[in-house]
PDB file of C-alpha atoms in Angstrom:
ATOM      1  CA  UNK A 269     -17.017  11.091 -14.540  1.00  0.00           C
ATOM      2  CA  UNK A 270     -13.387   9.335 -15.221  1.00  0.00           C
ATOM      3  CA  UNK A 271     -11.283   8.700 -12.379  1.00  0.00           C
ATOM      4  CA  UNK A 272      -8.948  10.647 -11.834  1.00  0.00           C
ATOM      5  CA  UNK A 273      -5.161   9.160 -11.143  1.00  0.00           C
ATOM      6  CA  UNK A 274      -1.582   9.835  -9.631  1.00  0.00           C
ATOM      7  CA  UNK A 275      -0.732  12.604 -12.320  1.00  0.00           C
ATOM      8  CA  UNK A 276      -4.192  14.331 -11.712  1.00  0.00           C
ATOM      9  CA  UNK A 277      -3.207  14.137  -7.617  1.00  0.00           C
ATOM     10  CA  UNK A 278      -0.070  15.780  -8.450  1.00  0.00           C
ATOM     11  CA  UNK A 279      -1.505  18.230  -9.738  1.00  0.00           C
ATOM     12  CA  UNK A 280      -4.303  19.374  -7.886  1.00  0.00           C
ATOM     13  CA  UNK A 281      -1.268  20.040  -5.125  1.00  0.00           C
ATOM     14  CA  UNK A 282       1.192  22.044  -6.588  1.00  0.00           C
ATOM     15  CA  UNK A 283      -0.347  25.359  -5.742  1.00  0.00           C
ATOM     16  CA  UNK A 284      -0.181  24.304  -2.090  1.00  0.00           C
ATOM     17  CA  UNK A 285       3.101  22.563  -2.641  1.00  0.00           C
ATOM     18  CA  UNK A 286       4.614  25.208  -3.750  1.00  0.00           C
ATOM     19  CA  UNK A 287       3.531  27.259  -0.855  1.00  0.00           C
ATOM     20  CA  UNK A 288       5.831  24.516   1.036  1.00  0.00           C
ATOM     21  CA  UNK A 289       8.885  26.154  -1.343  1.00  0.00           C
ATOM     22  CA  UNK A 290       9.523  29.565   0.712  1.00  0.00           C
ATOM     23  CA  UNK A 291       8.555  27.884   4.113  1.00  0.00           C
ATOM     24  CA  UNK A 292      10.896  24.994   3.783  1.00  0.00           C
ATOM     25  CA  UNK A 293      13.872  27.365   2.448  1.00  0.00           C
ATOM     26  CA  UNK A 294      12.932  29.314   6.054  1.00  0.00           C
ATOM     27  CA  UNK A 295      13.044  26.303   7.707  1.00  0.00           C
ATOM     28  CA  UNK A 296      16.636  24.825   6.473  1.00  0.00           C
ATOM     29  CA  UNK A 297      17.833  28.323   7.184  1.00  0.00           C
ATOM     30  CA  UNK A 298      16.764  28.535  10.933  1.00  0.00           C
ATOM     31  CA  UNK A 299      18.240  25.164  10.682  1.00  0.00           C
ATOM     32  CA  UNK A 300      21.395  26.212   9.415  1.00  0.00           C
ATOM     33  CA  UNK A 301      21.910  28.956  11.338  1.00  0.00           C
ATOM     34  CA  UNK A 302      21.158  26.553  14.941  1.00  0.00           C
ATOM     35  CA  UNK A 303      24.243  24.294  13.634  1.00  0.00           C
ATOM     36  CA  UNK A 304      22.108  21.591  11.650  1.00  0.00           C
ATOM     37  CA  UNK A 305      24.013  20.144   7.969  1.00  0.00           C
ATOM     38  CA  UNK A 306      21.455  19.281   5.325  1.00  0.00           C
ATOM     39  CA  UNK A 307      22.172  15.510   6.114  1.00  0.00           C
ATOM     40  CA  UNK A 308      20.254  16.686   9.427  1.00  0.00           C
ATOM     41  CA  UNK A 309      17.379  18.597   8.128  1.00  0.00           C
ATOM     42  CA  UNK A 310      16.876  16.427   4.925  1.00  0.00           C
ATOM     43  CA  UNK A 311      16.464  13.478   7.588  1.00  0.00           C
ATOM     44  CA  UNK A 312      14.502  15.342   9.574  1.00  0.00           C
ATOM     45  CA  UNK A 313      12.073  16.322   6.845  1.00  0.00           C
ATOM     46  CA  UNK A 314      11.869  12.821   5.279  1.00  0.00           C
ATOM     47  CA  UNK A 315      11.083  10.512   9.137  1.00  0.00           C
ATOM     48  CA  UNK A 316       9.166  13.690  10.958  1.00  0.00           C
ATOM     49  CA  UNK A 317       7.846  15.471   7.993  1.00  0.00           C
ATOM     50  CA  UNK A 318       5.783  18.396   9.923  1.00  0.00           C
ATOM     51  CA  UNK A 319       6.695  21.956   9.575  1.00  0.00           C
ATOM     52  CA  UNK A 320       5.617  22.984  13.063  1.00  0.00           C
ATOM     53  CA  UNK A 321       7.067  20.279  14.294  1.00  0.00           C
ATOM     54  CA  UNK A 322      10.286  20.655  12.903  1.00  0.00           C
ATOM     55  CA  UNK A 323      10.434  24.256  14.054  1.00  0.00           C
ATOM     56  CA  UNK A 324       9.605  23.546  17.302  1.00  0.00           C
ATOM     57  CA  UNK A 325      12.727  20.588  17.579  1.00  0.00           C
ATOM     58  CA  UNK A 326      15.101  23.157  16.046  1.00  0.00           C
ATOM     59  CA  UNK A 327      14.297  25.744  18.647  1.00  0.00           C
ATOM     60  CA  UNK A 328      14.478  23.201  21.083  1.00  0.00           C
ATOM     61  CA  UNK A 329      17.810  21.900  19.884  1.00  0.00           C
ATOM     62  CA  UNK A 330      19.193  25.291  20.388  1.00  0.00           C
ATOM     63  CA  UNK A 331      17.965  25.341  23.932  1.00  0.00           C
ATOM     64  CA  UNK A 332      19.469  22.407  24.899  1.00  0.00           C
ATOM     65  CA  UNK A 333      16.122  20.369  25.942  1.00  0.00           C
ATOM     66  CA  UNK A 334      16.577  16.725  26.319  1.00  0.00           C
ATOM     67  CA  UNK A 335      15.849  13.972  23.827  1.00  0.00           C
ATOM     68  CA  UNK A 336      12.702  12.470  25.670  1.00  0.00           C
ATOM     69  CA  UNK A 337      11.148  16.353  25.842  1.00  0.00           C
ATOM     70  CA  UNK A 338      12.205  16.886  22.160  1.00  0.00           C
ATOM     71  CA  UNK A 339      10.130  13.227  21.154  1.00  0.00           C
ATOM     72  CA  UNK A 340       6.869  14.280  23.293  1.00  0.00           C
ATOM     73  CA  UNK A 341       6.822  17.851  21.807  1.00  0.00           C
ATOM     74  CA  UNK A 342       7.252  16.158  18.273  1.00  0.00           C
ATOM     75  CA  UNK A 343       4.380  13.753  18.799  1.00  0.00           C
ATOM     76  CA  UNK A 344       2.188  15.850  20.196  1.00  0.00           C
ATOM     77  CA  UNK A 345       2.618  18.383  17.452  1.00  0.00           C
ATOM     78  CA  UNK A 346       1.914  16.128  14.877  1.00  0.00           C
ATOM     79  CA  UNK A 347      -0.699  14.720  16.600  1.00  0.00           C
ATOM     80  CA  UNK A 348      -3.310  16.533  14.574  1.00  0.00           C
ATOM     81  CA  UNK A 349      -2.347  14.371  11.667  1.00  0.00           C
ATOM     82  CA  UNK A 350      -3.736  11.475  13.414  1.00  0.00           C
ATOM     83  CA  UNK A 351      -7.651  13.052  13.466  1.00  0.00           C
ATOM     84  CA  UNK A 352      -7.320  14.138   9.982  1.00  0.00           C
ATOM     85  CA  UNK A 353      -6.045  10.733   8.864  1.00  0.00           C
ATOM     86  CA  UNK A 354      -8.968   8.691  10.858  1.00  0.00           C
ATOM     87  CA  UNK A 355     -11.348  11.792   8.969  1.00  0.00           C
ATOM     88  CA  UNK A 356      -9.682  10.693   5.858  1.00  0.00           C
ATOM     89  CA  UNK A 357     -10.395   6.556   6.148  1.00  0.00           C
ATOM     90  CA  UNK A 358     -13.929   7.688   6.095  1.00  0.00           C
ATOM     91  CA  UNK A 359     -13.263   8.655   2.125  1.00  0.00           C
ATOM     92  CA  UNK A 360     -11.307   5.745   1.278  1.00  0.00           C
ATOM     93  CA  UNK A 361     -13.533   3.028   3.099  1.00  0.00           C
ATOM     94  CA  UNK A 362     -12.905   0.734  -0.020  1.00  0.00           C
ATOM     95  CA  UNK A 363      -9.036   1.166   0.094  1.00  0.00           C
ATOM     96  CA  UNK A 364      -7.014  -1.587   1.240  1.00  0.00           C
ATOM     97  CA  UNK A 365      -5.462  -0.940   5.149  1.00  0.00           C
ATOM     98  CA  UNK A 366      -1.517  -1.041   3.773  1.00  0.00           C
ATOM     99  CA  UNK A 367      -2.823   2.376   1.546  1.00  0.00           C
ATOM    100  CA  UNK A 368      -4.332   3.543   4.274  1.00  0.00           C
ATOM    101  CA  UNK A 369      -1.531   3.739   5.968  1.00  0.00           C
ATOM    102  CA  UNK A 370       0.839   5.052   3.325  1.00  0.00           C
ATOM    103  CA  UNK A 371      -1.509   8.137   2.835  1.00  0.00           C
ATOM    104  CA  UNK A 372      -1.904   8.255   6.897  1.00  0.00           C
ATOM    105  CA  UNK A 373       1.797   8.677   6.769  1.00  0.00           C
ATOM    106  CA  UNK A 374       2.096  11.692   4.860  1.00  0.00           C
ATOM    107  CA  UNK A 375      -0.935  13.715   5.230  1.00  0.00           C
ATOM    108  CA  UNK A 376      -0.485  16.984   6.073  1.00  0.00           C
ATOM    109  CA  UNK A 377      -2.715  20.233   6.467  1.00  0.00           C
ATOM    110  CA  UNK A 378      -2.280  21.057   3.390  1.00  0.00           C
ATOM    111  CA  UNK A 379      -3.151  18.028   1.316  1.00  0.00           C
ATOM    112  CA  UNK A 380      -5.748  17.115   3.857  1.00  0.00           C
ATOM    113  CA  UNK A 381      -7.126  20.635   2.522  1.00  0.00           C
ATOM    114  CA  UNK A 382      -6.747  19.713  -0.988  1.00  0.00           C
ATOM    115  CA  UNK A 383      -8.692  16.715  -0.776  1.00  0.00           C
ATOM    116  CA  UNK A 384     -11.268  18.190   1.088  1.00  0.00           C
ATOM    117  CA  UNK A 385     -11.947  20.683  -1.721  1.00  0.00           C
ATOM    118  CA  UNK A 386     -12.036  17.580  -4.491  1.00  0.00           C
ATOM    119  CA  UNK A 387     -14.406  16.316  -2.330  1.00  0.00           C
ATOM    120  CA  UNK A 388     -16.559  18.732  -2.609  1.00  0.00           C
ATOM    121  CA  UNK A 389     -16.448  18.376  -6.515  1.00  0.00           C
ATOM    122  CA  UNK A 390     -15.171  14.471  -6.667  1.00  0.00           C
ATOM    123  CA  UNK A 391     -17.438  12.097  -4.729  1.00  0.00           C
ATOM    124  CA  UNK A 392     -15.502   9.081  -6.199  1.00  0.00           C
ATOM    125  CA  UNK A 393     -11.985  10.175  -5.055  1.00  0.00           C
ATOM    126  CA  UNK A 394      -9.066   7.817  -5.715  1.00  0.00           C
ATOM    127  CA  UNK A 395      -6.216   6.017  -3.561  1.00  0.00           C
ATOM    128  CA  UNK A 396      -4.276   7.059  -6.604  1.00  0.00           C
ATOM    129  CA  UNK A 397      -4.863  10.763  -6.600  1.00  0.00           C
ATOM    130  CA  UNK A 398      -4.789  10.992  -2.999  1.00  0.00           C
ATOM    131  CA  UNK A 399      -1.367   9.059  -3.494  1.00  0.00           C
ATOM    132  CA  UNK A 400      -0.392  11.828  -6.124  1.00  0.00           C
ATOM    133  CA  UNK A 401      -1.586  14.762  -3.512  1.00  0.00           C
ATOM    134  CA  UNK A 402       0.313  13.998  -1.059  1.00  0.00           C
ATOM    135  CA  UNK A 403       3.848  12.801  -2.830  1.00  0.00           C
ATOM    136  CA  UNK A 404       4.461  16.143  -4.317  1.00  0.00           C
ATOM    137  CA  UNK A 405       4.061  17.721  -0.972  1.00  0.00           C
ATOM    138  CA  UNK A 406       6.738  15.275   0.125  1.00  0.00           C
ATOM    139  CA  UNK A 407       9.266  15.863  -2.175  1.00  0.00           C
ATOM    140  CA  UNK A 408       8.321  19.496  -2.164  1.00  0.00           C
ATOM    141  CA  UNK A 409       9.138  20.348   0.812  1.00  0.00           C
ATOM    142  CA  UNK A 410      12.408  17.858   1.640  1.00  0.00           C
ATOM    143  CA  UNK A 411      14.085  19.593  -1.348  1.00  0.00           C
ATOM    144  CA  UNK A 412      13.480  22.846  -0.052  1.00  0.00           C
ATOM    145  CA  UNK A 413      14.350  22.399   3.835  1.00  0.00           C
ATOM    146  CA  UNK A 414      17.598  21.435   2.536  1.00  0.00           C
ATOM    147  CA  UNK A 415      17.941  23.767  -0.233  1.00  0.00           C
ATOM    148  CA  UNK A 416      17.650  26.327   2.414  1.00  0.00           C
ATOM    149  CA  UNK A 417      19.885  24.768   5.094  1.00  0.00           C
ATOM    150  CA  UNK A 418      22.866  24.407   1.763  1.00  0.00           C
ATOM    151  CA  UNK A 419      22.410  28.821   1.628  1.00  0.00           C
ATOM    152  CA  UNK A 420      21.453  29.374   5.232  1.00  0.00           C
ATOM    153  CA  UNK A 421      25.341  29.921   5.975  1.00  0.00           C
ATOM    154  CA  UNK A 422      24.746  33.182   3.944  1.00  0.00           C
ATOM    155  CA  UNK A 423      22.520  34.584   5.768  1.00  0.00           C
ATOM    156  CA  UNK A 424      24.511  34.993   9.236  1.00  0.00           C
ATOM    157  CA  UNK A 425      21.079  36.375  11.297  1.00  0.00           C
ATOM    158  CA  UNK A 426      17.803  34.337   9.757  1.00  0.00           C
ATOM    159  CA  UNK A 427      15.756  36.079  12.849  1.00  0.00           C
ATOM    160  CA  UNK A 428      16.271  39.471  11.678  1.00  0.00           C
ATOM    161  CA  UNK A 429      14.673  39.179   8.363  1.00  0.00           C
ATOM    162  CA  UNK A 430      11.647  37.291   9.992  1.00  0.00           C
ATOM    163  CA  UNK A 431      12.041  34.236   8.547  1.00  0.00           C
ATOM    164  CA  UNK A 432      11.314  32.498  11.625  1.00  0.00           C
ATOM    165  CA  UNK A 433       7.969  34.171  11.532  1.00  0.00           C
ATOM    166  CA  UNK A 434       7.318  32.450   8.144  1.00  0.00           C
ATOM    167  CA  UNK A 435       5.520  29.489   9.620  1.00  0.00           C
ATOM    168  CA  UNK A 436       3.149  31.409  11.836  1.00  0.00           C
ATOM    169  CA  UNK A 437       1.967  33.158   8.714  1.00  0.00           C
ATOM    170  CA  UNK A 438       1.582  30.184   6.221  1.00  0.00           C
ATOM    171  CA  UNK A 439      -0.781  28.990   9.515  1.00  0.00           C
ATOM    172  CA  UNK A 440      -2.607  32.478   9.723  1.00  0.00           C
ATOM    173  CA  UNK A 441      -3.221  31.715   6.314  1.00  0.00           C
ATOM    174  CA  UNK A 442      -5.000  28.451   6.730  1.00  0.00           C
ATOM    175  CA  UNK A 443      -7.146  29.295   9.684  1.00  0.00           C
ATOM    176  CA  UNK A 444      -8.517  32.115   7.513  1.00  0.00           C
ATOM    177  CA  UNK A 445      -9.458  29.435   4.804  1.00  0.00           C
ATOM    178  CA  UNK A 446     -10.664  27.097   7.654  1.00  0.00           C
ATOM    179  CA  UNK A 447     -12.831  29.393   9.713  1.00  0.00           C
ATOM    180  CA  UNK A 448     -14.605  30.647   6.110  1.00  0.00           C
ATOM    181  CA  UNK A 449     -15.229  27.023   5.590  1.00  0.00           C
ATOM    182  CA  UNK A 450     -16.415  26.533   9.094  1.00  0.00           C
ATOM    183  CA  UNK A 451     -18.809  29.123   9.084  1.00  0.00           C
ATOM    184  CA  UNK A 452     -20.293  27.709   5.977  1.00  0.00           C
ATOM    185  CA  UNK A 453     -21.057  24.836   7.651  1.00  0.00           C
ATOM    186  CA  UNK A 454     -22.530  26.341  10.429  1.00  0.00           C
ATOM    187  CA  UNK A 455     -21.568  28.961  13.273  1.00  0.00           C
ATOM    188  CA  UNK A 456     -23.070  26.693  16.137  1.00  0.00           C
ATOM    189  CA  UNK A 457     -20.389  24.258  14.981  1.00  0.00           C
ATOM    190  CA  UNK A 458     -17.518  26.138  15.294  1.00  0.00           C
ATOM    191  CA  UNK A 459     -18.870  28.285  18.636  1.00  0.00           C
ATOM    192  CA  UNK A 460     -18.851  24.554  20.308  1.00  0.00           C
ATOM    193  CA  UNK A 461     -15.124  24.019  18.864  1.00  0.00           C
ATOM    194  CA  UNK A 462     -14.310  27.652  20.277  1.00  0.00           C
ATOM    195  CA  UNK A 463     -15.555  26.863  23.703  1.00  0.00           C
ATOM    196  CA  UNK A 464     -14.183  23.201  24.112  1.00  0.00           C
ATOM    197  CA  UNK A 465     -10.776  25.217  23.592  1.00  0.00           C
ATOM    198  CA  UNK A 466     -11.255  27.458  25.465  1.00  0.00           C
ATOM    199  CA  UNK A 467     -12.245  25.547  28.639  1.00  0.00           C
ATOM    200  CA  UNK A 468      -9.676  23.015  28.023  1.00  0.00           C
ATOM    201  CA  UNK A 469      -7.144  25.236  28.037  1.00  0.00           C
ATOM    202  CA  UNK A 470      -8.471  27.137  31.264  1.00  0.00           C
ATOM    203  CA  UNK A 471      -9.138  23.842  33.169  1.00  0.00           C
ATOM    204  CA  UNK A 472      -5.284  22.832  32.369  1.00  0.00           C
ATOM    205  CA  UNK A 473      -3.585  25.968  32.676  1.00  0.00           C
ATOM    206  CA  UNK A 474      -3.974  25.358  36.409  1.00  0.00           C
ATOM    207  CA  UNK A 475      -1.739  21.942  36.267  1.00  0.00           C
ATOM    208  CA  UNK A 476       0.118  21.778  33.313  1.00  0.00           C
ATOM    209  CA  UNK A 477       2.829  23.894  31.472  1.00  0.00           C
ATOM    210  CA  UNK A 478       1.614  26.646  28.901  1.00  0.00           C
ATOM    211  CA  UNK A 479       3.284  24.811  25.892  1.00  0.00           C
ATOM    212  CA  UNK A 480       1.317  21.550  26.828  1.00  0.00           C
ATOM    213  CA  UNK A 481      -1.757  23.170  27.981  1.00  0.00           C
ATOM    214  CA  UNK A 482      -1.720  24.838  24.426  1.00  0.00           C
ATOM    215  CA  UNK A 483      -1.671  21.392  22.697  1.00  0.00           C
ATOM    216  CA  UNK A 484      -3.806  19.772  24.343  1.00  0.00           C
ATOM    217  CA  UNK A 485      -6.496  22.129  24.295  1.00  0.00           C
ATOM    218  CA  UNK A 486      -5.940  22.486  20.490  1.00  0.00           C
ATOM    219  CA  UNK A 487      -6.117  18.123  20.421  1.00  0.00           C
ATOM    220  CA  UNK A 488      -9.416  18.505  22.204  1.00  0.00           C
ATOM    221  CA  UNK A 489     -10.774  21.209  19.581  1.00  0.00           C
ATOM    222  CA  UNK A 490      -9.699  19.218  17.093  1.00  0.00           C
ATOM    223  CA  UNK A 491     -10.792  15.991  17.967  1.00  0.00           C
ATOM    224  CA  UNK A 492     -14.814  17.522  18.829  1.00  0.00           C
ATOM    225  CA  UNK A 493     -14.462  19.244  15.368  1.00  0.00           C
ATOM    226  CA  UNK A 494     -14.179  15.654  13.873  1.00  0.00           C
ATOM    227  CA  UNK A 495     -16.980  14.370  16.136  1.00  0.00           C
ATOM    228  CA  UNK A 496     -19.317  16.873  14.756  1.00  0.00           C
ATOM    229  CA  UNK A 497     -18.211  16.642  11.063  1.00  0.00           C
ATOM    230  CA  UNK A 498     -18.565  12.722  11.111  1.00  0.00           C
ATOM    231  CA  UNK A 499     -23.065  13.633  12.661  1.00  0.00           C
ATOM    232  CA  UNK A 500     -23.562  15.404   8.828  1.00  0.00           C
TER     233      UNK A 500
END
């Protein structure tokens, strides 16, 4: 089977990237609309680079939270990428570290769900298609966060025509895809995941705030569903 390159990467994402074209034109408008310019959001979406994340600082902005509360929030949002990055070292194990960490960098749900489908299909995947995956994504979604923050000054009340909601949806979406694929692999599996959540977030509920006790408990899911992916 030929290898498949930085053009064949590119590719395989666009039907995800574009997916990143209405979200991000939400995005730059809720952006607009809490007093960001697109110097703002097209900075933000180049250095954070994480939808939910970037939501989550907006509405944060607006409330007036402080800086060190805004860079926890960030981090911990984002710090999903982390498991699916160590997940996705276990692909590339020939792959020198400085790749590595260029694909680390801008792995998101989405092209972490890409290349888990080629996998499926692709045994011998390449640093250069994974390269291609993930690029497109980038520039995807930049150009549309500040696409959308240039005409959210049209659209005086972005709330009212739901587009806040749009990022809640595009994740409904994926945990549909996610729990199918789950439950292929096994409902024990994803029972265990259910239940490490679920305690988590019972056993911190009693100390921490909701918002963290909600991370948290989704870090620990996440972190035993990579446990039990890397024992098959």
């Amino acid at each position: 089977m030929q290898e498949k390159g930085f053009k064949a990467g590119a590719k395989d994402a666009l039907p995800t990237a574009l997916g990143y074209i209405s979200i991000g034109i939400a995005f730059g408008v809720v952006a607009a609309s809490a007093g960001l310019s697109a110097l703002e959001v097209g900075l933000m979406s180049l250095l954070i680079y994480g939808g939910s994340a970037q939501f989550a600082m907006v509405a944060m902005i607006v409330s007036g939270a402080d800086l060190l509360t805004i860079t926890l929030t960030v981090f911990l949002v984002n710090l999903r990428n982390m498991l699916m990055s160590l997940h996705a070292t276990t692909i590339f194990t020939k792959t020198p570290f400085l790749q590595n960490i260029l694909m680390a960098t801008l792995i998101t749900d989405e092209s972490y769900g890409v290349l888990l489908g080629e996998q499926v299909h692709n045994k011998a995947i390449t640093a250069a298609w994974m390269h291609g995956n993930n690029v497109v994504g980038y520039l995807v979604w930049f150009s549309a966060t500040v696409i959308g923050t240039l005409v959210g000054n049209l659209i005086p009340s972005p709330q009212a025509m739901g587009l806040d909601f749009a990022l809640i949806a595009m994740f409904l979406g994926l945990l549909v895809f996610q729990l199918e694929s789950m439950i292929s692999q096994g409902v024990k599996k994803l029972c265990l995941i259910l239940l490490a959540v679920a305690a988590s977030y019972l056993l911190l509920a009693t100390v921490l705030t909701s918002s963290l006790v909600v991370l948290l408990a989704t870090f620990i899911g996440c972190s035993l569903g990579v446990i039990l992916d890397g024992k098959h």
